[in-house]
PDB file of C-alpha atoms in Angstrom:
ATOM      1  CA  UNK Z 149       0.000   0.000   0.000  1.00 45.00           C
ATOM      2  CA  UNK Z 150       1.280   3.172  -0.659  1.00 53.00           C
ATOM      3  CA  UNK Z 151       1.872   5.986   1.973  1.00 65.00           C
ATOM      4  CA  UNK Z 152      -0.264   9.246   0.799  1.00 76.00           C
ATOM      5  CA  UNK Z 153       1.365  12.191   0.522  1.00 91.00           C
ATOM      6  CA  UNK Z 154       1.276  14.866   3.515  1.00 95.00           C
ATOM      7  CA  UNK Z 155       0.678  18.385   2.670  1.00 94.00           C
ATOM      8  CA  UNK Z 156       3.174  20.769   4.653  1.00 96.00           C
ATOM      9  CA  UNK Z 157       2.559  24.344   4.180  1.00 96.00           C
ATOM     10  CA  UNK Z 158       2.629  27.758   6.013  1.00 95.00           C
ATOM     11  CA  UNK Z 159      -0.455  29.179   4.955  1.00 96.00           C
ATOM     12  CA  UNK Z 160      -4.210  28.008   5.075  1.00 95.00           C
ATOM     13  CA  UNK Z 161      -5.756  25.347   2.649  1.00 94.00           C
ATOM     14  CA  UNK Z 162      -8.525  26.366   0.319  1.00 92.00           C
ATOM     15  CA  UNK Z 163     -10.514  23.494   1.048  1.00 93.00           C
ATOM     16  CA  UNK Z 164     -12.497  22.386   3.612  1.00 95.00           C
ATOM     17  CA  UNK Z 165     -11.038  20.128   6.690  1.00 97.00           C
ATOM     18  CA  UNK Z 166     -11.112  18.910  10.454  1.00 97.00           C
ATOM     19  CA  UNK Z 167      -8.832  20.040  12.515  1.00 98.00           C
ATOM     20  CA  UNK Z 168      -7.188  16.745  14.594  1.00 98.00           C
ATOM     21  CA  UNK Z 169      -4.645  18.336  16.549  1.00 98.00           C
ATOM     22  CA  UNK Z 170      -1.198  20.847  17.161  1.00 98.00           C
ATOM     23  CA  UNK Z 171       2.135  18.959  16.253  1.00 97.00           C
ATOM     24  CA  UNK Z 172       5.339  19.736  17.119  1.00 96.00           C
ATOM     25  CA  UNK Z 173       8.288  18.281  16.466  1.00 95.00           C
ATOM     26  CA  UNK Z 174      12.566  19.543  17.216  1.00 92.00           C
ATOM     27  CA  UNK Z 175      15.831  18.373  15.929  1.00 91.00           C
ATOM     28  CA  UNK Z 176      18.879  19.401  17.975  1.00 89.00           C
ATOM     29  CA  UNK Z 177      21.664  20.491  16.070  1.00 87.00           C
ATOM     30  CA  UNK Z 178      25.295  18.908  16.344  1.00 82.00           C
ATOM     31  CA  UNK Z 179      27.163  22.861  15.523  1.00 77.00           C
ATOM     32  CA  UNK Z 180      25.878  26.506  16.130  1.00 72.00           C
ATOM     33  CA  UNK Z 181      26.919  27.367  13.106  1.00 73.00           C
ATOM     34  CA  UNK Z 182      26.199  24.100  10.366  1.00 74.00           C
ATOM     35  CA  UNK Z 183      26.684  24.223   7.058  1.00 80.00           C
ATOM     36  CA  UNK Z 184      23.675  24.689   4.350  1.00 83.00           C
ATOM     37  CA  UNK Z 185      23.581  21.264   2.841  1.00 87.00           C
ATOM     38  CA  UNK Z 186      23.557  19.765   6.844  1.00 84.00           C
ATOM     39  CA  UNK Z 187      21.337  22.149   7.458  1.00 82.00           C
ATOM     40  CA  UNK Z 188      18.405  21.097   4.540  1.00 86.00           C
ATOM     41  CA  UNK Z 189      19.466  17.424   5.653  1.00 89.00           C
ATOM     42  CA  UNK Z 190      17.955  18.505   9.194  1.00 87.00           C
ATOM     43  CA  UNK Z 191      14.816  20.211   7.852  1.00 89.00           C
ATOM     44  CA  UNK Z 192      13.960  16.717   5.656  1.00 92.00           C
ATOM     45  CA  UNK Z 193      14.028  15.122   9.170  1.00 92.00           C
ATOM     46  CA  UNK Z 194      11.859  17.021  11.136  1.00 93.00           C
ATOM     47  CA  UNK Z 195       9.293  17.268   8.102  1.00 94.00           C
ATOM     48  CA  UNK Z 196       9.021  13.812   8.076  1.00 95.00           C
ATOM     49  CA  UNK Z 197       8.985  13.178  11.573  1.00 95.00           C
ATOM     50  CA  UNK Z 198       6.051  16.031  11.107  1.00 95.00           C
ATOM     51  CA  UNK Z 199       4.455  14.114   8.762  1.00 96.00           C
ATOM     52  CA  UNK Z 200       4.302  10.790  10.332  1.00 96.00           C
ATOM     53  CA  UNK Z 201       2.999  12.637  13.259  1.00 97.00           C
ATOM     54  CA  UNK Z 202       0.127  13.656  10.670  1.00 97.00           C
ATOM     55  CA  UNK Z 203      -0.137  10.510   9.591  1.00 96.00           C
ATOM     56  CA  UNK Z 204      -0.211   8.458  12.406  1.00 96.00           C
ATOM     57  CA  UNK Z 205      -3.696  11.022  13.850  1.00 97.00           C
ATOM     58  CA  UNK Z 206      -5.030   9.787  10.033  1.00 96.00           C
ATOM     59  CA  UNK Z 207      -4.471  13.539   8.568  1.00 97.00           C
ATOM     60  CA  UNK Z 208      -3.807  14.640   5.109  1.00 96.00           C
ATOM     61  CA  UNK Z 209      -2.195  17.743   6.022  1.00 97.00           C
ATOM     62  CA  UNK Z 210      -0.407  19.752   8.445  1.00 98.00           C
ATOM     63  CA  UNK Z 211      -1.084  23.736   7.884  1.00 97.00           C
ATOM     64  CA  UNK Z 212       0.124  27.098   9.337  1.00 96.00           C
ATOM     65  CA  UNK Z 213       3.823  25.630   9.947  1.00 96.00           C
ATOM     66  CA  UNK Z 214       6.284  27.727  11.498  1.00 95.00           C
ATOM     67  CA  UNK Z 215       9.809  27.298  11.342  1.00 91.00           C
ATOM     68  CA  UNK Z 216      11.923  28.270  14.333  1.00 89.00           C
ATOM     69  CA  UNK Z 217      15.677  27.974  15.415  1.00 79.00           C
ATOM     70  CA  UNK Z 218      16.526  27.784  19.092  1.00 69.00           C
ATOM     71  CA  UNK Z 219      20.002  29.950  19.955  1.00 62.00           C
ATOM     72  CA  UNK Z 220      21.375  28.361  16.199  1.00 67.00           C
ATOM     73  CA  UNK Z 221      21.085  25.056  18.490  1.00 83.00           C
ATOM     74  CA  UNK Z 222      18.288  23.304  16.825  1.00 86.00           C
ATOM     75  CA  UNK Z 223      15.251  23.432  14.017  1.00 88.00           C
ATOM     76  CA  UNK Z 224      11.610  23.164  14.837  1.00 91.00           C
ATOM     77  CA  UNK Z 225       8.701  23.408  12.890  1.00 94.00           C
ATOM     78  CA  UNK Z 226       4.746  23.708  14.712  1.00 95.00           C
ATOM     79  CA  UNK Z 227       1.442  22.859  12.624  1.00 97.00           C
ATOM     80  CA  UNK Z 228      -1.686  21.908  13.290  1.00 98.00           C
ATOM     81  CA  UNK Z 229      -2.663  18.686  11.568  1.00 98.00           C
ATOM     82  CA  UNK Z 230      -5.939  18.747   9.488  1.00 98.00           C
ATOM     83  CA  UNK Z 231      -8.488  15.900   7.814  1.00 97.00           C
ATOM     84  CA  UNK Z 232      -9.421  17.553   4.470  1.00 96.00           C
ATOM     85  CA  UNK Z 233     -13.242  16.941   3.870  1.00 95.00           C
ATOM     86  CA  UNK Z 234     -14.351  14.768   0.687  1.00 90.00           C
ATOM     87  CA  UNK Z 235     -15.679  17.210  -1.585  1.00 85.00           C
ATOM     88  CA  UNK Z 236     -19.951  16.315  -2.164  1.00 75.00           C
TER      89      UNK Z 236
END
């Protein structure tokens, strides 16, 4: 069976959904200062750590993500996970 894709975005959807719940997830960083390609390597992990979050509460989407860094010391990223409604 394949896994369906989860929606990450920062801004609203323009369809109708559920909301299931708030997610959060962080990834500590191993430098202050990392380098760009560690640092995208890092962001692919917590967005899929959000999305099996998502997944796991049977969502198709996690919306109004925001992107923080702690003191250069780790990533996180906050959403609220959503059901999107069949359309009738």
């Amino acid at each position: 069976m394949e896994e369906k894709n989860i929606i990450i975005t920062t801004t609203d959807l323009k369809e109708d959904y559920e909301i299931l719940d708030s997610l959060y997830v962080t990834e500590r960083l191993k430098s202050p200062y990392p380098k760009e390609e560690y640092l995208n390597q890092i962001l692919t992990i917590v967005k899929d750590r959000l999305r099996k979050q998502c997944r796991e509460l049977g969502g198709d989407a996690v919306i109004c993500c925001r992107f923080s860094t702690r003191t250069a010391y780790s990533i996180s990223i906050s959403g609220t996970a959503v059901k999107i409604k069949p359309k009738s």
